[in-house]
Short mmCIF file of C-alpha atoms in Angstrom, two decimals:
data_model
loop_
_atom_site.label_atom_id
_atom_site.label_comp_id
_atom_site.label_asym_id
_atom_site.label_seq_id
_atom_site.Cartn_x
_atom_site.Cartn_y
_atom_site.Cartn_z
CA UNK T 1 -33.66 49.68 -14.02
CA UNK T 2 -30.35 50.21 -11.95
CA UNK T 3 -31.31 47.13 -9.81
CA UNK T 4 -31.95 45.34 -13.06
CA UNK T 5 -28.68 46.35 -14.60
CA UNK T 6 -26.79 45.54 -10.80
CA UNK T 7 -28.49 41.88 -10.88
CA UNK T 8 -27.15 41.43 -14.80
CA UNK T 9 -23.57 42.72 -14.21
CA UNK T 10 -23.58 40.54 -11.04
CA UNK T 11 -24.84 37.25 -13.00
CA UNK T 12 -22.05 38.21 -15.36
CA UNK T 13 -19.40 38.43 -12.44
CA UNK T 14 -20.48 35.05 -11.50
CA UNK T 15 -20.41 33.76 -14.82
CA UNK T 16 -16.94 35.19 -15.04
CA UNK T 17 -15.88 34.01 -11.92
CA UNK T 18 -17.23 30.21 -12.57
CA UNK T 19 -15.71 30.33 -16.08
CA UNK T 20 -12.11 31.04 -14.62
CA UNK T 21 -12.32 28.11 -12.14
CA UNK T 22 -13.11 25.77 -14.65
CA UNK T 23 -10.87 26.83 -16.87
CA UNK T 24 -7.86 25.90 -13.83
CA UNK T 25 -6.00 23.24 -14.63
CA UNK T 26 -6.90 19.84 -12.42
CA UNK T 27 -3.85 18.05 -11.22
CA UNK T 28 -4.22 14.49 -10.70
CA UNK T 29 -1.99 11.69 -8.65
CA UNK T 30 -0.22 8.97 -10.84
CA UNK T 31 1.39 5.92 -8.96
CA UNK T 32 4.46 3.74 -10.77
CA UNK T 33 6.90 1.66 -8.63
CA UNK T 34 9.84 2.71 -10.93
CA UNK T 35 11.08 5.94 -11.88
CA UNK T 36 11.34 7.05 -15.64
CA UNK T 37 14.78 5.49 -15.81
CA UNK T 38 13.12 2.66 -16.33
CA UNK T 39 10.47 1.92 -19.56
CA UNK T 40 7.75 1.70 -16.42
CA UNK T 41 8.33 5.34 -15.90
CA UNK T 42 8.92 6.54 -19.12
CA UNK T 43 5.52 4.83 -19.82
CA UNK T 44 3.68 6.95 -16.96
CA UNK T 45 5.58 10.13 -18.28
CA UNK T 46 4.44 9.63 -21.45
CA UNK T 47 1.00 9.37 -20.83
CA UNK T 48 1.41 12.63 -18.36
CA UNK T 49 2.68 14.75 -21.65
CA UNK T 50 -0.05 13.29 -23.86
CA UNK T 51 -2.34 13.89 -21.76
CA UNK T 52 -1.40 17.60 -20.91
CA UNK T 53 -0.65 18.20 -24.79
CA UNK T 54 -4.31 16.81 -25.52
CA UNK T 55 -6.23 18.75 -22.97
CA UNK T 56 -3.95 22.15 -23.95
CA UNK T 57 -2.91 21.84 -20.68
CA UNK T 58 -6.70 21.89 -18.77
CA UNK T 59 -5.57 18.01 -17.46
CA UNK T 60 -2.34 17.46 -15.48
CA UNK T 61 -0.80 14.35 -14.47
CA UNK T 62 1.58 14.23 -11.78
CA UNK T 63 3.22 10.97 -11.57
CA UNK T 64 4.63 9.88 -7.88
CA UNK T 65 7.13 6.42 -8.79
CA UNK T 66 8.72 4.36 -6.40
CA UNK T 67 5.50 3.61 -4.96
CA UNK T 68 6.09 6.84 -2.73
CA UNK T 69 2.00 6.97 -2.47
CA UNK T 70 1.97 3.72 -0.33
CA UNK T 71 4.94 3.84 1.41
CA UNK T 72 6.87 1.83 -0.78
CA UNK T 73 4.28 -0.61 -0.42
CA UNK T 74 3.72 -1.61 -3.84
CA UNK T 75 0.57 -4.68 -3.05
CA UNK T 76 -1.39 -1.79 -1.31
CA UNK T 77 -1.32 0.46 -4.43
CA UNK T 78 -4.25 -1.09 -6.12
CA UNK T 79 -6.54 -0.86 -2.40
CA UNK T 80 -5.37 2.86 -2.82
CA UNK T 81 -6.96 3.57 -6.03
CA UNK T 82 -9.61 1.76 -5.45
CA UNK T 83 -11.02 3.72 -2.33
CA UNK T 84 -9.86 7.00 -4.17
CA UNK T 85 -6.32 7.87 -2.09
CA UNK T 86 -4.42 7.64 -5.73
CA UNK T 87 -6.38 8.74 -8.71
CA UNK T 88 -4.52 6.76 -11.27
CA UNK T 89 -1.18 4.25 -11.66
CA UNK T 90 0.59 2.29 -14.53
CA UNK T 91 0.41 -0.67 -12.23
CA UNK T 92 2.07 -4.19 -12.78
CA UNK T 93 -0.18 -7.40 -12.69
CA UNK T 94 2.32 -8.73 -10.27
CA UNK T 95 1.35 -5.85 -7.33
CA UNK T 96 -2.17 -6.24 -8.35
CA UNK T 97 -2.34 -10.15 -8.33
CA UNK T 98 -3.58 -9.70 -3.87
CA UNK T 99 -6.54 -7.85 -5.13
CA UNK T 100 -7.44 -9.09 -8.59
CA UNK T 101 -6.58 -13.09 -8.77
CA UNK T 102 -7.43 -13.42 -12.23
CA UNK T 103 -4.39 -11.39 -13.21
CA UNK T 104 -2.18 -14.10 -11.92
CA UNK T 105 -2.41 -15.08 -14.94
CA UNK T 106 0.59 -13.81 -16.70
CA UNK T 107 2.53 -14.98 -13.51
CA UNK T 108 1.94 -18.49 -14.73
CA UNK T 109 5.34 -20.15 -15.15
CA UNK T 110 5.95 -20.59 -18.93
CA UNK T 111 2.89 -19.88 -20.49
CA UNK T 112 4.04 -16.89 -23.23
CA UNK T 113 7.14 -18.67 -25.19
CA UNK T 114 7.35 -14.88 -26.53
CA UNK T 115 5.71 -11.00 -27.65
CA UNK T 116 3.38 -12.53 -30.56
CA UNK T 117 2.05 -14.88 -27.13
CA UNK T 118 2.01 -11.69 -24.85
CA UNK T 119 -0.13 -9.81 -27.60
CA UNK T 120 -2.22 -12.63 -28.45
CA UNK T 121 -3.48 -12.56 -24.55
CA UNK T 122 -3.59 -8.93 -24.17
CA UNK T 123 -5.52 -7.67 -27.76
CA UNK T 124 -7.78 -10.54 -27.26
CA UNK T 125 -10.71 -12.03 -25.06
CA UNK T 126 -8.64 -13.16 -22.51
CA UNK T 127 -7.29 -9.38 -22.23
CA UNK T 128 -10.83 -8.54 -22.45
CA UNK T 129 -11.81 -10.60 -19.40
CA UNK T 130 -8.92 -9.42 -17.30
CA UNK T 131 -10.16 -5.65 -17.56
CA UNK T 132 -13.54 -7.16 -16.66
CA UNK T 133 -12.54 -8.61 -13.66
CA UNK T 134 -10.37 -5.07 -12.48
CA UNK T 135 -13.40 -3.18 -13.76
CA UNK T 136 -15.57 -5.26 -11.25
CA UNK T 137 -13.02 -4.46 -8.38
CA UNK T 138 -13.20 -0.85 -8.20
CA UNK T 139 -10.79 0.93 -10.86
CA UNK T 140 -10.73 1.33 -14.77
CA UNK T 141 -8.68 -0.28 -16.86
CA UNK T 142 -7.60 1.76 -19.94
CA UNK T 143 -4.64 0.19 -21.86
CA UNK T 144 -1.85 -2.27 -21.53
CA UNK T 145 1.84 -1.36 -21.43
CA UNK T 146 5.18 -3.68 -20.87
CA UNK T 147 7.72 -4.34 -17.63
CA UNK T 148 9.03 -7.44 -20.13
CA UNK T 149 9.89 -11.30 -19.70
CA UNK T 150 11.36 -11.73 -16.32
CA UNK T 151 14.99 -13.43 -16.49
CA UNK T 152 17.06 -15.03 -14.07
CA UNK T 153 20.50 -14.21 -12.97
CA UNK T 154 22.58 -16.10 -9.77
CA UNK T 155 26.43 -15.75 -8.45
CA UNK T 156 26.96 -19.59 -8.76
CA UNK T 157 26.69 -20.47 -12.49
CA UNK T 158 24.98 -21.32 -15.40
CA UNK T 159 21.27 -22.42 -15.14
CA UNK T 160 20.30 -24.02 -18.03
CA UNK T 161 17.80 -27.14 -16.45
CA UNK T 162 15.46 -27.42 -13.58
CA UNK T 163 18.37 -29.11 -11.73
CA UNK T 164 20.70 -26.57 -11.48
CA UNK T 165 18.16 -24.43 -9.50
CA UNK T 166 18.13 -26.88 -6.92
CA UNK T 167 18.40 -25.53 -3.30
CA UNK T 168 19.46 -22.09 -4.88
CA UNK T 169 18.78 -18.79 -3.09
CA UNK T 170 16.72 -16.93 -5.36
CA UNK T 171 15.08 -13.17 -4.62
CA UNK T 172 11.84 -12.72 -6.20
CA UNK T 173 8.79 -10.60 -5.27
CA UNK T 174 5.77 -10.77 -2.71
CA UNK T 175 3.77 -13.24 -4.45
CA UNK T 176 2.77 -16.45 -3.43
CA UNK T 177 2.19 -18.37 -6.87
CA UNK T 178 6.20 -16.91 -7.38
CA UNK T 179 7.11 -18.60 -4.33
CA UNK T 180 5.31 -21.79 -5.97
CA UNK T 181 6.89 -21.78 -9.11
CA UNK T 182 10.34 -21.70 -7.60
CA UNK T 183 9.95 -24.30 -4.85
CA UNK T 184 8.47 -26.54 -8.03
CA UNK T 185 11.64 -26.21 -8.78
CA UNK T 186 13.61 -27.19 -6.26
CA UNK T 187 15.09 -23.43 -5.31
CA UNK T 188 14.40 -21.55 -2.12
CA UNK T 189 12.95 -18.50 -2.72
CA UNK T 190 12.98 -15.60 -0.76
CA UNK T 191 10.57 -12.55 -0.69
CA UNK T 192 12.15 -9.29 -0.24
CA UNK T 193 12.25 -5.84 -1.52
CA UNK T 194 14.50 -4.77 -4.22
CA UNK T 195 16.15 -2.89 -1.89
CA UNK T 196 17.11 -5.08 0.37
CA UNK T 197 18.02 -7.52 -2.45
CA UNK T 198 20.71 -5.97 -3.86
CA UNK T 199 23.31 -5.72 -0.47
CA UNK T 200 21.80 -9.42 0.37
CA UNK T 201 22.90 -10.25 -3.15
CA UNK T 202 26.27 -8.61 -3.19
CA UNK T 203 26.95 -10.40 0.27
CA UNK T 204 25.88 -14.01 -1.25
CA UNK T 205 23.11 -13.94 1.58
CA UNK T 206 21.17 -14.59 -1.66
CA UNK T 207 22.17 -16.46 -4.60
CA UNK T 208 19.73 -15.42 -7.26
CA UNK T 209 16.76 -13.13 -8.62
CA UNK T 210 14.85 -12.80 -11.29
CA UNK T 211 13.65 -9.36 -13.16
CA UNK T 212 13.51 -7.79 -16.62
CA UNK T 213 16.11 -7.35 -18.29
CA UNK T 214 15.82 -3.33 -18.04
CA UNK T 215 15.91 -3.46 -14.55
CA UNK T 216 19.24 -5.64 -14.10
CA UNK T 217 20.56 -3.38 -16.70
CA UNK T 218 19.60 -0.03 -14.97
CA UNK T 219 20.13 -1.49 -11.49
CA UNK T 220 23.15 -2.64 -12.52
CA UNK T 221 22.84 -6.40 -10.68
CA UNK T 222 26.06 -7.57 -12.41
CA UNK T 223 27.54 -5.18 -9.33
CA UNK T 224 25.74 -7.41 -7.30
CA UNK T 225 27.56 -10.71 -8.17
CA UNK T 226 25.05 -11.40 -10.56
CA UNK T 227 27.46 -13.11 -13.36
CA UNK T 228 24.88 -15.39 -14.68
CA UNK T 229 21.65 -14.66 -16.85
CA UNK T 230 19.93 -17.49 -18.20
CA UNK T 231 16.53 -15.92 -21.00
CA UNK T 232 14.57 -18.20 -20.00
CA UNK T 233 10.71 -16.09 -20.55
CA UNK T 234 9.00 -17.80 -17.78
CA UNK T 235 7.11 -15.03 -17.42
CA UNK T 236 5.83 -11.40 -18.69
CA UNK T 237 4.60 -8.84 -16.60
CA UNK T 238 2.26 -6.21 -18.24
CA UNK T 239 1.58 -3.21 -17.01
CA UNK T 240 -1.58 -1.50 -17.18
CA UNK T 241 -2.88 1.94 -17.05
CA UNK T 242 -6.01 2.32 -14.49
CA UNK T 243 -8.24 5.10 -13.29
CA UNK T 244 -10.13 4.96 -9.96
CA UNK T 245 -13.48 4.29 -11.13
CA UNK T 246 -14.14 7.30 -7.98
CA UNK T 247 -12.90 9.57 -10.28
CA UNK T 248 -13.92 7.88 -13.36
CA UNK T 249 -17.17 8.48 -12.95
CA UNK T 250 -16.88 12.47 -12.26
CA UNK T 251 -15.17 12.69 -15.93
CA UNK T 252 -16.99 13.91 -18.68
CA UNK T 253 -17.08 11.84 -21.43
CA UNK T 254 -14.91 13.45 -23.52
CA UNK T 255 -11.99 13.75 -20.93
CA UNK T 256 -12.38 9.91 -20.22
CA UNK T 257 -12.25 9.39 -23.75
CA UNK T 258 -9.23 11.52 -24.06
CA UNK T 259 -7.45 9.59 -20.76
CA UNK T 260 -8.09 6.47 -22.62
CA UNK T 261 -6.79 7.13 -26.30
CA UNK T 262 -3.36 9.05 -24.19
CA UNK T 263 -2.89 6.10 -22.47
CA UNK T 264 -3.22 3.36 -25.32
CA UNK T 265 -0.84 5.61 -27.24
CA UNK T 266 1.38 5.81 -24.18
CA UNK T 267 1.37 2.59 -24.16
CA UNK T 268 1.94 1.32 -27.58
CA UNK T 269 4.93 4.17 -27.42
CA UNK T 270 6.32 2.01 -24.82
CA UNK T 271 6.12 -1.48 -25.69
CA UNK T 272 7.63 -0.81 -29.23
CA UNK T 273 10.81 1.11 -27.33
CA UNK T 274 11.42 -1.40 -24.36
CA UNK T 275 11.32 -4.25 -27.22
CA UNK T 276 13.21 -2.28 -29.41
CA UNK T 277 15.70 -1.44 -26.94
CA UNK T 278 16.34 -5.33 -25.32
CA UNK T 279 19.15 -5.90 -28.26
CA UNK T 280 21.07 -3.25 -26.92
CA UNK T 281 20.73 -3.52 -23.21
CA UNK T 282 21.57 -7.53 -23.81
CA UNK T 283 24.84 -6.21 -25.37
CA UNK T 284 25.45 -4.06 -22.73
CA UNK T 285 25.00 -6.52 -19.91
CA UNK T 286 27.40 -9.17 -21.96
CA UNK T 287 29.88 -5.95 -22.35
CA UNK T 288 29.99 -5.75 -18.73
CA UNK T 289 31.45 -10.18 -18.17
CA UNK T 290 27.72 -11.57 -17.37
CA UNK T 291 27.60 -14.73 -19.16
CA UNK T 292 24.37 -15.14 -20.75
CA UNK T 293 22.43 -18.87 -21.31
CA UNK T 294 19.54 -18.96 -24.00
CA UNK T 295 17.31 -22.53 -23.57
CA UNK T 296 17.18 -24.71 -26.44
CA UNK T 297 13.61 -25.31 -27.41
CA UNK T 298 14.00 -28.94 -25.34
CA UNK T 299 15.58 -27.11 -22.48
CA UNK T 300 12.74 -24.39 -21.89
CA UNK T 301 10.27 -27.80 -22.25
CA UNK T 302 11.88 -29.83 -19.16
CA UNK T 303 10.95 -26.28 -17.14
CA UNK T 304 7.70 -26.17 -18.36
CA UNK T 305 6.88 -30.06 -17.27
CA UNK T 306 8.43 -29.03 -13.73
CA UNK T 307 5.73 -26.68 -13.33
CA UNK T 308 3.02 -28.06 -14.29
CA UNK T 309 2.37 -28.68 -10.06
CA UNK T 310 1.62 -24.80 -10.76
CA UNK T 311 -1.13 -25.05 -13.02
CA UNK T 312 -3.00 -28.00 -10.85
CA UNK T 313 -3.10 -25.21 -7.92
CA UNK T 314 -3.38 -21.71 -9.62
CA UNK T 315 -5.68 -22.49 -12.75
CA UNK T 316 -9.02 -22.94 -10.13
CA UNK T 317 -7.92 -19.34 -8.31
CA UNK T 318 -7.28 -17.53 -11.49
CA UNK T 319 -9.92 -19.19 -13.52
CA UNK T 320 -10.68 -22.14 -16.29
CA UNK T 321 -12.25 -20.62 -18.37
CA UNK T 322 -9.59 -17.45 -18.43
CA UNK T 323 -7.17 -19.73 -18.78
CA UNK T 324 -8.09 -21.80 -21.46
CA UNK T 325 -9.23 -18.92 -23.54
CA UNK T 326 -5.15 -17.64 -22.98
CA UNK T 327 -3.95 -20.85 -23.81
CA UNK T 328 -6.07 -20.91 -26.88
CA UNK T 329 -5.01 -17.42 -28.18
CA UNK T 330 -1.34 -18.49 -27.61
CA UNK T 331 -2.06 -21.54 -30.04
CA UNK T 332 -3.76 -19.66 -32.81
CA UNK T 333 -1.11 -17.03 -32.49
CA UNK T 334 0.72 -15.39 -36.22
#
């Protein structure tokens, strides 16, 4: 009887014990290449707090920007996740483009004229068939979020046609269909970090670079001799909010369920803000003497027919039938 009673109060000490582990709270690694002063951040901090509110605190998510994960190495973070050295990111389809061509897509020069085109591709088959395609490489795709139409700015003046870019010095990021676009256009484009751009910038080592208008407002490029912004859209770069599919597959149901509703409401959060917010940061930016150019309708066409080099090369890497189906939602679009 005594051993019996020993061997229940023991199975209860174990059933204690287990109970209190699992009830710990599990921390897990987030990756963003900005910080939350930036609607990239704010969208990974928002998902962290939705996430912790949802799970009553049993889920934490611990968000690492400035791509401090990968050594500020921000075409490695995707390759990270993947083999399980970051559990998630809000990752841009720009730093993902090396591993996951068909996201190259949005990079195409002038193919969303605006949000209602951005949506149409995004809550749509074609958005549909870019998860596939990340889902097939290794991590998870839960929900899209917004970095914004990248816009250029320069020290020498206004660029309103495909001329004026001619043998200008523009900064733009490690991608090669980027560098493609811009020598289409007669520039000379140079890949560098943002943080070597801005003292090669101020310096007039480099004439030009192109970014949303959050981060020229927050980085404050007009410092930088950046006088000139022409709105020219010609392109957007969602973000998206992935799990490595490592991890994924460890996760109850429920709690992946619970990662993906946080991070669609995350994101939704942060796409109506950042949109809602470009007004005001526009204002700001003309406050501060940046003279800003907006195309005509027949100005933003002559850039899209000096492109089209772009298309002939990119559509066979990213895919035809991805493609068309983008180019098809954009037509239909309300």
């Amino acid at each position: 009887m005594k051993i019996k009673t020993w061997i229940s109060a023991g199975a209860a000490c174990i059933t204690l014990t287990a109970s209190m582990a699992f009830a710990q709270p599990r921390e897990y690694s987030v990756s963003t290449v900005l910080s939350d002063a930036f609607p990239w951040g704010q969208a990974a901090a928002k998902w962290a707090e939705l996430v912790e509110e949802r799970s009553e605190g049993r889920i934490k998510l611990k968000v690492y920007p400035n791509a401090q994960l990968v050594s500020g190495d921000q075409t490695r973070e995707f390759s990270a996740m993947r083999s399980g050295l970051i559990d998630m990111a809000v990752g841009s389809t720009i730093n993902w483009s090396p591993q996951v061509p068909e996201v190259n897509l949005f990079s195409l020069p002038f193919l969303m004229p605006d949000n209602a085109a951005v949506d149409a591709i995004t809550t749509g088959k074609a958005g549909e068939m870019v998860f596939k395609a990340i889902e097939k490489r290794g991590v998870m795709p839960l929900a899209w979020a917004e970095n914004g139409f990248r816009e250029i700015s320069n020290s020498r003046g206004p660029i309103s046609q495909p001329a004026d870019l001619k043998g200008l010095k523009v900064r733009v990021v490690g991608s090669p269909l980027f560098l493609d676009t811009f020598n289409a256009l007669g520039a000379n484009p140079t890949q560098m970090s943002w943080t070597d751009a801005l003292p090669a910038l101020t310096t007039g080592a480099v004439d030009g670079q192109e970014n949303p208008l959050a981060v020229f407002d927050v980085a404050r490029a007009d410092r930088a001799s950046q006088k000139h912004l022409t709105l020219w859209h010609y392109m957007n770069d969602p973000l998206i909010f992935g799990v490595s599919q490592r991890l994924w597959k460890t996760l109850s149901a429920d709690d992946q369920q619970l990662l993906k509703q946080a991070a669609h409401d995350a994101g939704q959060w942060e796409i109506e803000k950042s949109r809602t917010e470009l007004a005001a940061t526009l204002d700001a930016i003309r406050e501060r003497g940046v003279e800003v150019t907006e195309l005509t309708p027949e100005q933003h066409q002559a850039f899209v027919a000096a492109t089209q080099s772009v298309y002939e090369k990119w559509i066979p890497r990213i895919g035809k039938e991805l493609v068309e189906t983008a180019q098809q939602a954009i037509a239909e679009r309300h």
